[in-house]
Coordinates of C-alpha atoms and ligand atoms in Angstrom, one line a residue:
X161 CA 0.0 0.0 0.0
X162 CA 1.2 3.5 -0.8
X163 CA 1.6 5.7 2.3
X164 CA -1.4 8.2 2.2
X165 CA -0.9 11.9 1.1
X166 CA -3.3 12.8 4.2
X167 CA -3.6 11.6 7.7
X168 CA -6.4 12.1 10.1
X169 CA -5.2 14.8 12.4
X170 CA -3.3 13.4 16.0
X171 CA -5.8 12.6 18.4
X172 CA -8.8 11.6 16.3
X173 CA -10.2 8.6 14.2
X174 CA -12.5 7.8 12.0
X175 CA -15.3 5.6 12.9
X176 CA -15.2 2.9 10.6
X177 CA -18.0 0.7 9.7
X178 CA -17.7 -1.7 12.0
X179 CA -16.7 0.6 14.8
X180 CA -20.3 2.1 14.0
X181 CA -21.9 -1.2 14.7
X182 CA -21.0 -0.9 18.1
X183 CA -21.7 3.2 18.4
X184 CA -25.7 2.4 16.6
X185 CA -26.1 -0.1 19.0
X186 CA -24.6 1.7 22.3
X187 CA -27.3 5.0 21.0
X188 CA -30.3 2.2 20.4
X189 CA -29.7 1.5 24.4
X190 CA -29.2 4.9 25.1
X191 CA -32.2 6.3 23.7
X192 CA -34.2 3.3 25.0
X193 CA -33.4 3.7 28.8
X194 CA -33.8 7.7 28.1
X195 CA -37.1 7.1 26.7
X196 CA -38.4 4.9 29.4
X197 CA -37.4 7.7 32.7
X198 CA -38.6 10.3 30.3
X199 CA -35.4 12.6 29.1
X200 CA -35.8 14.3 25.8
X201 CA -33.4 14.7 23.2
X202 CA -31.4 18.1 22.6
X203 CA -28.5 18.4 20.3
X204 CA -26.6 22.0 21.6
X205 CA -23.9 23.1 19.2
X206 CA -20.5 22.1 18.7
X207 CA -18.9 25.1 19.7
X208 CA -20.1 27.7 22.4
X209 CA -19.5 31.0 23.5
X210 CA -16.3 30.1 25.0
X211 CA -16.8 32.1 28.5
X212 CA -19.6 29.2 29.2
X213 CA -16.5 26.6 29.3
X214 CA -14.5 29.1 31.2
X215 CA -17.1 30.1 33.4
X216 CA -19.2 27.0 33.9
X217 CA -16.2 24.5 34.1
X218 CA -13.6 27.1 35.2
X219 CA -10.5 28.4 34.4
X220 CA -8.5 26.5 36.8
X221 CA -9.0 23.5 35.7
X222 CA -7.1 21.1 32.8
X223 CA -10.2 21.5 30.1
X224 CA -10.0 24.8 30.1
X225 CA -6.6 25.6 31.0
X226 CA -5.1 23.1 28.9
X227 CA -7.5 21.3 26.8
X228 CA -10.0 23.7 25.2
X229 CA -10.2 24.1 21.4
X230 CA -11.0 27.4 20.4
X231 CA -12.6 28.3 17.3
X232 CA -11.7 31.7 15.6
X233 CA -12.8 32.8 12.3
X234 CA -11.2 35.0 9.8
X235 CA -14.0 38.1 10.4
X236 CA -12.3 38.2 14.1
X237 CA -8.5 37.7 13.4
X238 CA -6.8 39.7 15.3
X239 CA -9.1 39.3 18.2
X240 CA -8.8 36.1 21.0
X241 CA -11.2 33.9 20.0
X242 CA -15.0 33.9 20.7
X243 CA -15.8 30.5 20.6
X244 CA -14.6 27.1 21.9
X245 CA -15.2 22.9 20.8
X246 CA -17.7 21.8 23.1
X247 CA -15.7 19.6 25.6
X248 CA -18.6 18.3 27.2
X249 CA -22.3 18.9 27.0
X250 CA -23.6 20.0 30.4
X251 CA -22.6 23.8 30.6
X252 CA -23.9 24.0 26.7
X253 CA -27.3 22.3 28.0
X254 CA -27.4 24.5 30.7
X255 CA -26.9 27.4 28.6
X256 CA -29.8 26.2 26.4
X257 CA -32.2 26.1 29.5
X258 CA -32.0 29.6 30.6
X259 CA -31.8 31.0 26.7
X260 CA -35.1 29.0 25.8
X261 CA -37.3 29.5 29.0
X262 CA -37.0 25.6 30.5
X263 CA -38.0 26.9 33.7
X264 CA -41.3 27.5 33.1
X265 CA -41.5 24.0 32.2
X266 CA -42.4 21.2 34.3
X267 CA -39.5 20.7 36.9
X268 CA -37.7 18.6 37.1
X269 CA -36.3 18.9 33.1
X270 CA -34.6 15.9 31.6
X271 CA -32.6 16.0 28.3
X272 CA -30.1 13.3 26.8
X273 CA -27.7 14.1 24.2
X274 CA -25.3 11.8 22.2
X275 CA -22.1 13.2 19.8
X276 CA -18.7 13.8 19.2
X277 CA -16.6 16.0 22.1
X278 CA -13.3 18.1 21.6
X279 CA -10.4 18.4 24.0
X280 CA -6.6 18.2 23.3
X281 CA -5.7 16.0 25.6
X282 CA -2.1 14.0 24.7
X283 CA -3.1 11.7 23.1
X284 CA -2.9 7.5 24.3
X285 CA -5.1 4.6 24.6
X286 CA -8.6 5.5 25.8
X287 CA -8.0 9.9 25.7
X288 CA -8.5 11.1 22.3
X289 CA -9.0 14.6 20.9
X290 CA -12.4 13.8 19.4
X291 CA -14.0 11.4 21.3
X292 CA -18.2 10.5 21.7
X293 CA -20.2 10.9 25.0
X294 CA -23.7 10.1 25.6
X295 CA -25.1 12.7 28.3
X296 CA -28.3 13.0 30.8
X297 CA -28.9 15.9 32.6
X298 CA -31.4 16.5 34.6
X299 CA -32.5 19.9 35.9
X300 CA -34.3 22.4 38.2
X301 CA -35.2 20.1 41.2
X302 CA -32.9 17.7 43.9
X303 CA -33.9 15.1 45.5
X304 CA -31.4 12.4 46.7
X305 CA -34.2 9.9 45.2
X306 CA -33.3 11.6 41.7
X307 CA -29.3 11.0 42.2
X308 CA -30.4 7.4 42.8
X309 CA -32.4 7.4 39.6
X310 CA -29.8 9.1 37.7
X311 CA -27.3 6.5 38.3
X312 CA -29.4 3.6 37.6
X313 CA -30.4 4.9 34.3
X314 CA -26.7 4.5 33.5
X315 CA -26.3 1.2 35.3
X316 CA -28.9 -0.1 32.7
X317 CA -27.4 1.2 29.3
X318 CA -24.1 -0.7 31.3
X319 CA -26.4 -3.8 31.8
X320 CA -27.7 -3.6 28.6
X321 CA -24.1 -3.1 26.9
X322 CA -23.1 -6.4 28.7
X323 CA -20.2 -4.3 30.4
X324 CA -21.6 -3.5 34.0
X325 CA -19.9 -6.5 35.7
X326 CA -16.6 -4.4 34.0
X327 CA -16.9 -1.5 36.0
X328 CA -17.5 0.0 39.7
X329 CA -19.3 2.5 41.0
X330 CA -17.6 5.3 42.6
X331 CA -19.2 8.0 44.7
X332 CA -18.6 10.8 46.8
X333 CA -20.2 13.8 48.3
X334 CA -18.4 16.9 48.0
X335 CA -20.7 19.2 50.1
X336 CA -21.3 23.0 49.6
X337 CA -19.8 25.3 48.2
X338 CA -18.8 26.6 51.4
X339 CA -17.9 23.6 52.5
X340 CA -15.3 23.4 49.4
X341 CA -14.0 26.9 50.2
X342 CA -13.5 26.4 54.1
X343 CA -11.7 23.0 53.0
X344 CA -9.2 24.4 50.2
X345 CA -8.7 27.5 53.1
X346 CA -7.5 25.0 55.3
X347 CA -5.5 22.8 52.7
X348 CA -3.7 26.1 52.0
X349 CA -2.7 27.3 55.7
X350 CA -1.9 23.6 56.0
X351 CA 0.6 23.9 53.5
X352 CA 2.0 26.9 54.2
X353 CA 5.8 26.5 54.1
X354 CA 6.0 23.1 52.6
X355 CA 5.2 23.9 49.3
X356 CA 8.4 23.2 47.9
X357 CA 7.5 19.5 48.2
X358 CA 4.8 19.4 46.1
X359 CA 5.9 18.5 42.3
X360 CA 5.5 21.4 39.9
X361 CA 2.3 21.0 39.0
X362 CA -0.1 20.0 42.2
X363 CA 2.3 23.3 43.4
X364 CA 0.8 25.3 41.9
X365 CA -3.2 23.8 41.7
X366 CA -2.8 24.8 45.7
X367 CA -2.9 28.1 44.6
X368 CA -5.3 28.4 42.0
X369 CA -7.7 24.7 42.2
X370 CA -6.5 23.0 46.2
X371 CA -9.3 20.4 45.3
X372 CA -7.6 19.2 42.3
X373 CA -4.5 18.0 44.5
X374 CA -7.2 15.5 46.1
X375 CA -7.3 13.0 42.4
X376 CA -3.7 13.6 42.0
X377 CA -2.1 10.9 40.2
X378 CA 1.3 12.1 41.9
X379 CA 2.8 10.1 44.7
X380 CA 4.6 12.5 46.5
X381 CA 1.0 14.7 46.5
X382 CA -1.4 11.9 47.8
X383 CA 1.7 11.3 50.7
X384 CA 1.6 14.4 51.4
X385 CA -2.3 15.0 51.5
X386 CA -2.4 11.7 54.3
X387 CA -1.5 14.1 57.4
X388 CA -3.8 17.0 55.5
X389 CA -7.3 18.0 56.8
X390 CA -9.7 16.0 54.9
X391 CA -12.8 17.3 52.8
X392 CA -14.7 14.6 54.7
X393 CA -13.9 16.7 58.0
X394 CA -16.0 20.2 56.2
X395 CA -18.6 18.5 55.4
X396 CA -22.3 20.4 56.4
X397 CA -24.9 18.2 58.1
X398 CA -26.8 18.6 55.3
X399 CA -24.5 17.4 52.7
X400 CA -23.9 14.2 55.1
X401 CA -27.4 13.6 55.2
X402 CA -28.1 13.7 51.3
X403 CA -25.2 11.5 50.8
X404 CA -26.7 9.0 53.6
X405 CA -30.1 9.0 51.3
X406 CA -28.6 8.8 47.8
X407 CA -26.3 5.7 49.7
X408 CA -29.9 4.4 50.9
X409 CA -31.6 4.9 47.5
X410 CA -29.0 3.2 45.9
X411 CA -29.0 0.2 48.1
X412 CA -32.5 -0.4 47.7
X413 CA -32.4 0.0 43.5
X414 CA -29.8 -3.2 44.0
X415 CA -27.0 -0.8 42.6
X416 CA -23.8 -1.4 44.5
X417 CA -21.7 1.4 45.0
X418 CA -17.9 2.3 47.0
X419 CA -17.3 5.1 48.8
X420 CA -14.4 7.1 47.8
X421 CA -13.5 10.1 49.6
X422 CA -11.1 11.2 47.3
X423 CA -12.8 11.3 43.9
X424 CA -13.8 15.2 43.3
X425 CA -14.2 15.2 39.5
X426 CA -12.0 17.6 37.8
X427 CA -15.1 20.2 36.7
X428 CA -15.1 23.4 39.4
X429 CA -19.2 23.3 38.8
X430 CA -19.7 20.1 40.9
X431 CA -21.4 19.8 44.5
X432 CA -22.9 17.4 46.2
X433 CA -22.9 14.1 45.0
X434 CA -20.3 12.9 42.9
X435 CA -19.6 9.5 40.9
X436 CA -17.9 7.8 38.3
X437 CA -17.4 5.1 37.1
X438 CA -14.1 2.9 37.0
X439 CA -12.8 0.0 35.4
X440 CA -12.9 -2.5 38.1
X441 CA -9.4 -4.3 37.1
X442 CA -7.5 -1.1 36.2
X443 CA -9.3 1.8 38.6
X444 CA -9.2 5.4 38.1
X445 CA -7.3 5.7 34.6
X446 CA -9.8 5.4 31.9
X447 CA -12.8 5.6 33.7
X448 CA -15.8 4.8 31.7
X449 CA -18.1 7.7 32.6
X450 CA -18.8 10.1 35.5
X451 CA -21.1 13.1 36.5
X452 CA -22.6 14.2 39.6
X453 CA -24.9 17.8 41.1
X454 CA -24.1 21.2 39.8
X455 CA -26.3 23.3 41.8
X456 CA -24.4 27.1 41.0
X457 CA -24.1 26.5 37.7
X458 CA -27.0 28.0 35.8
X459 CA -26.8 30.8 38.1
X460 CA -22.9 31.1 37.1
X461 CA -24.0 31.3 33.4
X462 CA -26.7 33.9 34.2
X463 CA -29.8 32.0 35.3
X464 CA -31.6 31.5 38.4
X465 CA -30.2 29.7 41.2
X466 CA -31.6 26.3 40.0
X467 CA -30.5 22.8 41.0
X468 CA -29.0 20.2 38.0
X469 CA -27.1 17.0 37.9
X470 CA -25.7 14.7 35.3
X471 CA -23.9 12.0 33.9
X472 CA -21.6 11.7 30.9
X473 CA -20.0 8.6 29.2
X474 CA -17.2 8.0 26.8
X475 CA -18.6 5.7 24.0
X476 CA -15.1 5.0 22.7
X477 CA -13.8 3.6 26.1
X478 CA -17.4 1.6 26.2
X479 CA -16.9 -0.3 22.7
X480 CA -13.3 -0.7 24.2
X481 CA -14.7 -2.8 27.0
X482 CA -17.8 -4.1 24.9
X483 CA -14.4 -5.7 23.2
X484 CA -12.6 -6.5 25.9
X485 CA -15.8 -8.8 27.2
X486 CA -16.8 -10.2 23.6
X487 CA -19.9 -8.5 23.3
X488 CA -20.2 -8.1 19.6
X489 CA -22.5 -5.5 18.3
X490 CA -25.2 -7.1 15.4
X491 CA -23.7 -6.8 12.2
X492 CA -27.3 -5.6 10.5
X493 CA -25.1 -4.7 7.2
X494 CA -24.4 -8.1 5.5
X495 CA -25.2 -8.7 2.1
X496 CA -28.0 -10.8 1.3
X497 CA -27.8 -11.2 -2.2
X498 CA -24.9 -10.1 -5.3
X499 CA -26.3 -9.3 -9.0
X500 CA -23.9 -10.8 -11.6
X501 CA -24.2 -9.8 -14.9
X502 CA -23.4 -10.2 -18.7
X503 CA -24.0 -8.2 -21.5
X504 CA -25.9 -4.5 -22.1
X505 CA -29.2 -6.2 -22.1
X506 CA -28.4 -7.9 -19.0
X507 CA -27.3 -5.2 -17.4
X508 CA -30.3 -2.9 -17.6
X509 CA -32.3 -5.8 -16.7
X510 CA -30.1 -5.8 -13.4
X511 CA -30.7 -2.1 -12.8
X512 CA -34.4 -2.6 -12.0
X513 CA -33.7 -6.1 -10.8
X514 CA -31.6 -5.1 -7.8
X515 CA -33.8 -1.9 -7.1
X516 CA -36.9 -3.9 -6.6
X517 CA -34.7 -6.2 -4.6
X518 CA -33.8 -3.4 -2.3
X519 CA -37.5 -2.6 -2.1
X520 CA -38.5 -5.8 -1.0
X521 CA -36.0 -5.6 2.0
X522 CA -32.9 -7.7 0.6
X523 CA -29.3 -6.1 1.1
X524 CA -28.6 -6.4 -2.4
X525 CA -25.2 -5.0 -4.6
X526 CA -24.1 -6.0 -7.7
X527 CA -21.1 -4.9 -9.5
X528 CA -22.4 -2.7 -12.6
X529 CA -19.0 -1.8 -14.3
X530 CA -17.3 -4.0 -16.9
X531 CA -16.0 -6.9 -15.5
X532 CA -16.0 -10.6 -16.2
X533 CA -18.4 -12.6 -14.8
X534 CA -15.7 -14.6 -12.7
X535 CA -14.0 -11.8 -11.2
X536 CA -17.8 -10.6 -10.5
X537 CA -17.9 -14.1 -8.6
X538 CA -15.2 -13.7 -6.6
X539 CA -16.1 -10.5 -5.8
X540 CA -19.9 -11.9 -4.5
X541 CA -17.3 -14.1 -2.3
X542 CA -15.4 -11.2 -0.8
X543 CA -18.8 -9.5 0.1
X544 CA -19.9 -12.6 1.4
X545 CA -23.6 -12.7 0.1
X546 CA -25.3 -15.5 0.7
X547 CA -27.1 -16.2 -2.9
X548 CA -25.5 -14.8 -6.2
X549 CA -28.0 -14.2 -9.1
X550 CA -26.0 -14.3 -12.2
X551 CA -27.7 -12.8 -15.7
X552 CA -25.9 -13.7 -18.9
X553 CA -27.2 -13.1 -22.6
X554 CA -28.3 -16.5 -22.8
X555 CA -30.9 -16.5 -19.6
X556 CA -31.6 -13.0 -21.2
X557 CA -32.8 -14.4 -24.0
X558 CA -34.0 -17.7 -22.1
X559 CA -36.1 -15.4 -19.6
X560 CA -34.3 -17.2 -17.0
X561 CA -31.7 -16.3 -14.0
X562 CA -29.1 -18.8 -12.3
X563 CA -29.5 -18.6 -8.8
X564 CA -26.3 -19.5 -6.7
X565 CA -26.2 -20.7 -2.9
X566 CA -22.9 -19.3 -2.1
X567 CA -22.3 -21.6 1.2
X568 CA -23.2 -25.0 -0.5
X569 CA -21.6 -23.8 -3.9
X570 CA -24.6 -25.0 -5.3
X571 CA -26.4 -23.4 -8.5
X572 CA -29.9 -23.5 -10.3
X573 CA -31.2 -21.6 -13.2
X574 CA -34.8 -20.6 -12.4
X575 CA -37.5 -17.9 -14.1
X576 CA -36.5 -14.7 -14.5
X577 CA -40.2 -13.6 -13.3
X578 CA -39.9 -15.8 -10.2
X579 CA -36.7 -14.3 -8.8
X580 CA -38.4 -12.0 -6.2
X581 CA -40.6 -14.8 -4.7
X582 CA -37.7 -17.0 -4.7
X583 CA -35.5 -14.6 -2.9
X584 CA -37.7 -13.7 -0.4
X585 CA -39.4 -17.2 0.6
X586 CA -35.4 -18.3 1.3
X587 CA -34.6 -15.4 3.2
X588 CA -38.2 -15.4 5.5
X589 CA -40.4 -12.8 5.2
X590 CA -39.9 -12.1 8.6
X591 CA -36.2 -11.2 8.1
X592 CA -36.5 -8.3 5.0
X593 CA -35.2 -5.4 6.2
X594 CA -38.6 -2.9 5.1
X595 CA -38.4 0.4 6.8
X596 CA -41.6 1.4 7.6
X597 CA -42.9 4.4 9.9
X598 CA -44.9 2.5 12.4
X599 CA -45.9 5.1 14.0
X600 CA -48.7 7.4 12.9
X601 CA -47.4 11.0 12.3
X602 CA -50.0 13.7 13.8
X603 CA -51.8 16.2 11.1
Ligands
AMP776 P1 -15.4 13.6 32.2 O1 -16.6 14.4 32.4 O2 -14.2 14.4 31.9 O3 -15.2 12.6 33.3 O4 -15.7 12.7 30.9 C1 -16.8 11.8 30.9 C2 -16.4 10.6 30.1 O5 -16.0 11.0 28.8 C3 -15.1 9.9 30.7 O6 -15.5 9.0 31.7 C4 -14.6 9.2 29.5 O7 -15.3 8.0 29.3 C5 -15.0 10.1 28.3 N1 -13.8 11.0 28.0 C6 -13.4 12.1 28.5 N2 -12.3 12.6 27.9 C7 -12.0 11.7 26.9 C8 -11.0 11.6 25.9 N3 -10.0 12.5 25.8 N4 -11.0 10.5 25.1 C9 -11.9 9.6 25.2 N5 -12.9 9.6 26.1 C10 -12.9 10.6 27.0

């Protein structure tokens, strides 16, 4: 093979066909468990006034100080950009409730989304710069009940994906943002004077993000943090008692859960609860999906103080483990039938033959340009189709067809006019693939 002219840039991928087996069937369980608990779809843009990232995220912490892709165009050259990738979908869906009025709708709102993400991240197994999440969100009421809820609306799509067993659940509660702000206070006077032992980087998160230090892959930081007040410690009787419930809620849904004090989440909008979900062999690298309450949020972007939560999940890292377990997505695109053919009469004989094929439901192709008929055959074999229908200029003029099994490597000639009944009584009605609108659209 020649080495290609173009690459697809560092950090993304395309999702070929049989990658996309696996993404239709993770969205078919996604949209199924949404529709049951009764989220609605909404697609926000790609790319978002970038100040919502900034703001809703915030700037401290690695998407938007390190990760963000911004988006200028030439009309604003010389200016810093306006606009960012989405790296997630929560601050853009909360963006979309206050613009379009959601809280005059029935509260508690519930929207799902599913798409591609953007954040330049160094690239390596599992972190790409263009990656897919499937998101809930759920908005403008709490409840401990609903974190339960939440969760096992994710715990399903895992069931469903045959991956659950895969994973754990870890969860945390966070508190207030008070609570956060007495805690970091106290991480920094408790630090005062020894911050030269912190590598560079947790150094200086205990000056602009102290809660960061907390998921710290760096040894010398998590030794450090073991004679450190603890988050735990600044924790408001309320917060303890909403984590007790969601524990409680969870428990009776069958949904098993560890506590981990130390998982924060590494989005400055979080409070409350908190989970995410690990790979139960490897832990904390990679993890599968996470989300947890955002109650400042919308107000940070410019709505009222209303409540929110959510949940995102990497699809990427879930066909990964769909994989890793043998789960293999159904393959719904095999061929069913390939049209042979011989000859200009035969040809335009095959051009209605394989449309009405393809009307009738049958996955049909057939190789129009000029090519013998057995390098058409061998190309039937590479597609693998089950039956090859060959048309030469003798069955032309016969008004017949040859029908071959492509498994038994056994062949028939049969009447042209019969081929569609044929076709269809060996393939069962039941499996054609019609499309038809079952459901009744509305005047
Ligand atoms: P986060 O909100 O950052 O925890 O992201 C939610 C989920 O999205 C993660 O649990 C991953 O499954 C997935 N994810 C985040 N960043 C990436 C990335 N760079 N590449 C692939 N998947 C990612």
């Amino acid at each position: 093979m020649s080495q290609p002219l173009f690459r697809t840039p560092k950090g993304t991928h395309d999702v070929l066909p049989d990658d996309n087996l696996y993404m239709t069937y993770i969205k078919k369980a996604v949209r199924h468990r949404a529709r049951q608990a009764g989220y609605r779809r909404i697609d926000p843009p790609l790319f978002e006034n970038r100040a919502i990232f900034d703001r809703g995220i915030g700037e401290h912490t690695d998407i938007v100080e390190k990760e963000l892709y911004l988006v200028s165009s030439k009309q604003q050259s010389d200016e810093e950009p306006a606009f960012a990738l989405r790296p997630e979908f929560t601050a853009g869906i909360c963006r979309s409730y206050i613009e379009n009025g959601m809280q005059q709708l029935p509260q508690p709102v519930q929207l799902y989304s599913i798409g591609p993400c953007f954040r330049h991240d160094r690239p390596q197994k599992g972190r790409y710069r263009q990656f897919h999440q499937f998101d809930f969100e759920l908005i403008g009421l709490s409840d401990a009940g609903l974190d339960a809820q939440l969760i096992q609306v994710i715990d399903k799509v895992f069931q469903d994906l045959r991956i659950k067993d895969r994973l754990t659940l870890q969860i945390n509660n966070i508190g207030s943002g008070d609570n956060r702000k007495a805690f970091a206070q106290a991480l920094q006077d408790h630090f005062i004077g020894k911050e030269r032992h912190f590598p560079d980087l947790d150094r200086s998160r205990l000056h602009t993000n102290p809660m960061r230090l907390l998921d710290s892959k760096e040894e010398d930081t998590q030794i450090l943090l073991k004679n450190a007040p603890q988050l735990s410690q600044f924790l408001d009787d309320d917060s303890r008692k909403y984590h007790a419930l969601v524990l409680e809620y969870l428990d009776a849904l069958g949904i098993a859960s560890t506590e981990n004090l130390s998982l924060v989440r590494g989005l400055d909008y979080y409070n409350q609860t908190v989970f995410e979900y690990w790979d139960a062999s490897t832990g904390a690298q990679n993890a599968v999906g996470g989300g947890g309450h955002y109650d400042g949020l919308i107000e940070l972007l410019g709505g009222k103080p209303t409540p929110g939560m959510g949940a995102a999940c990497g699809m990427e890292r879930i066909i990964w483990h769909m994989k890793e377990a043998g789960v293999r997505a159904p393959d719904k695109d095999q061929v069913d039938v390939f049209v042979a053919q011989l000859g200009p009469e035969a040809k335009k004989t095959c051009l209605t033959l394989i449309a009405d094929l393809r009307e009738m439901g049958v996955h049909t192709v057939g190789a129009l340009g000029e090519a013998s008929l057995k390098s058409q055959m061998r190309l039937a074999d590479k597609f693998q189709s089950r039956w090859t229908l060959l048309l030469g200029k003798m069955e032309v003029k016969e008004g017949t067809i040859i029908l071959r099994d492509m498994a038994a490597g056994k062949q028939k000639q049969i009447p042209f006019r019969d081929t569609l009944k044929t076709i269809k009584k060996l393939i069962g009605e039941k499996n054609l693939d019609t499309y038809t609108l079952k459901d009744q659209m509305s005047e």
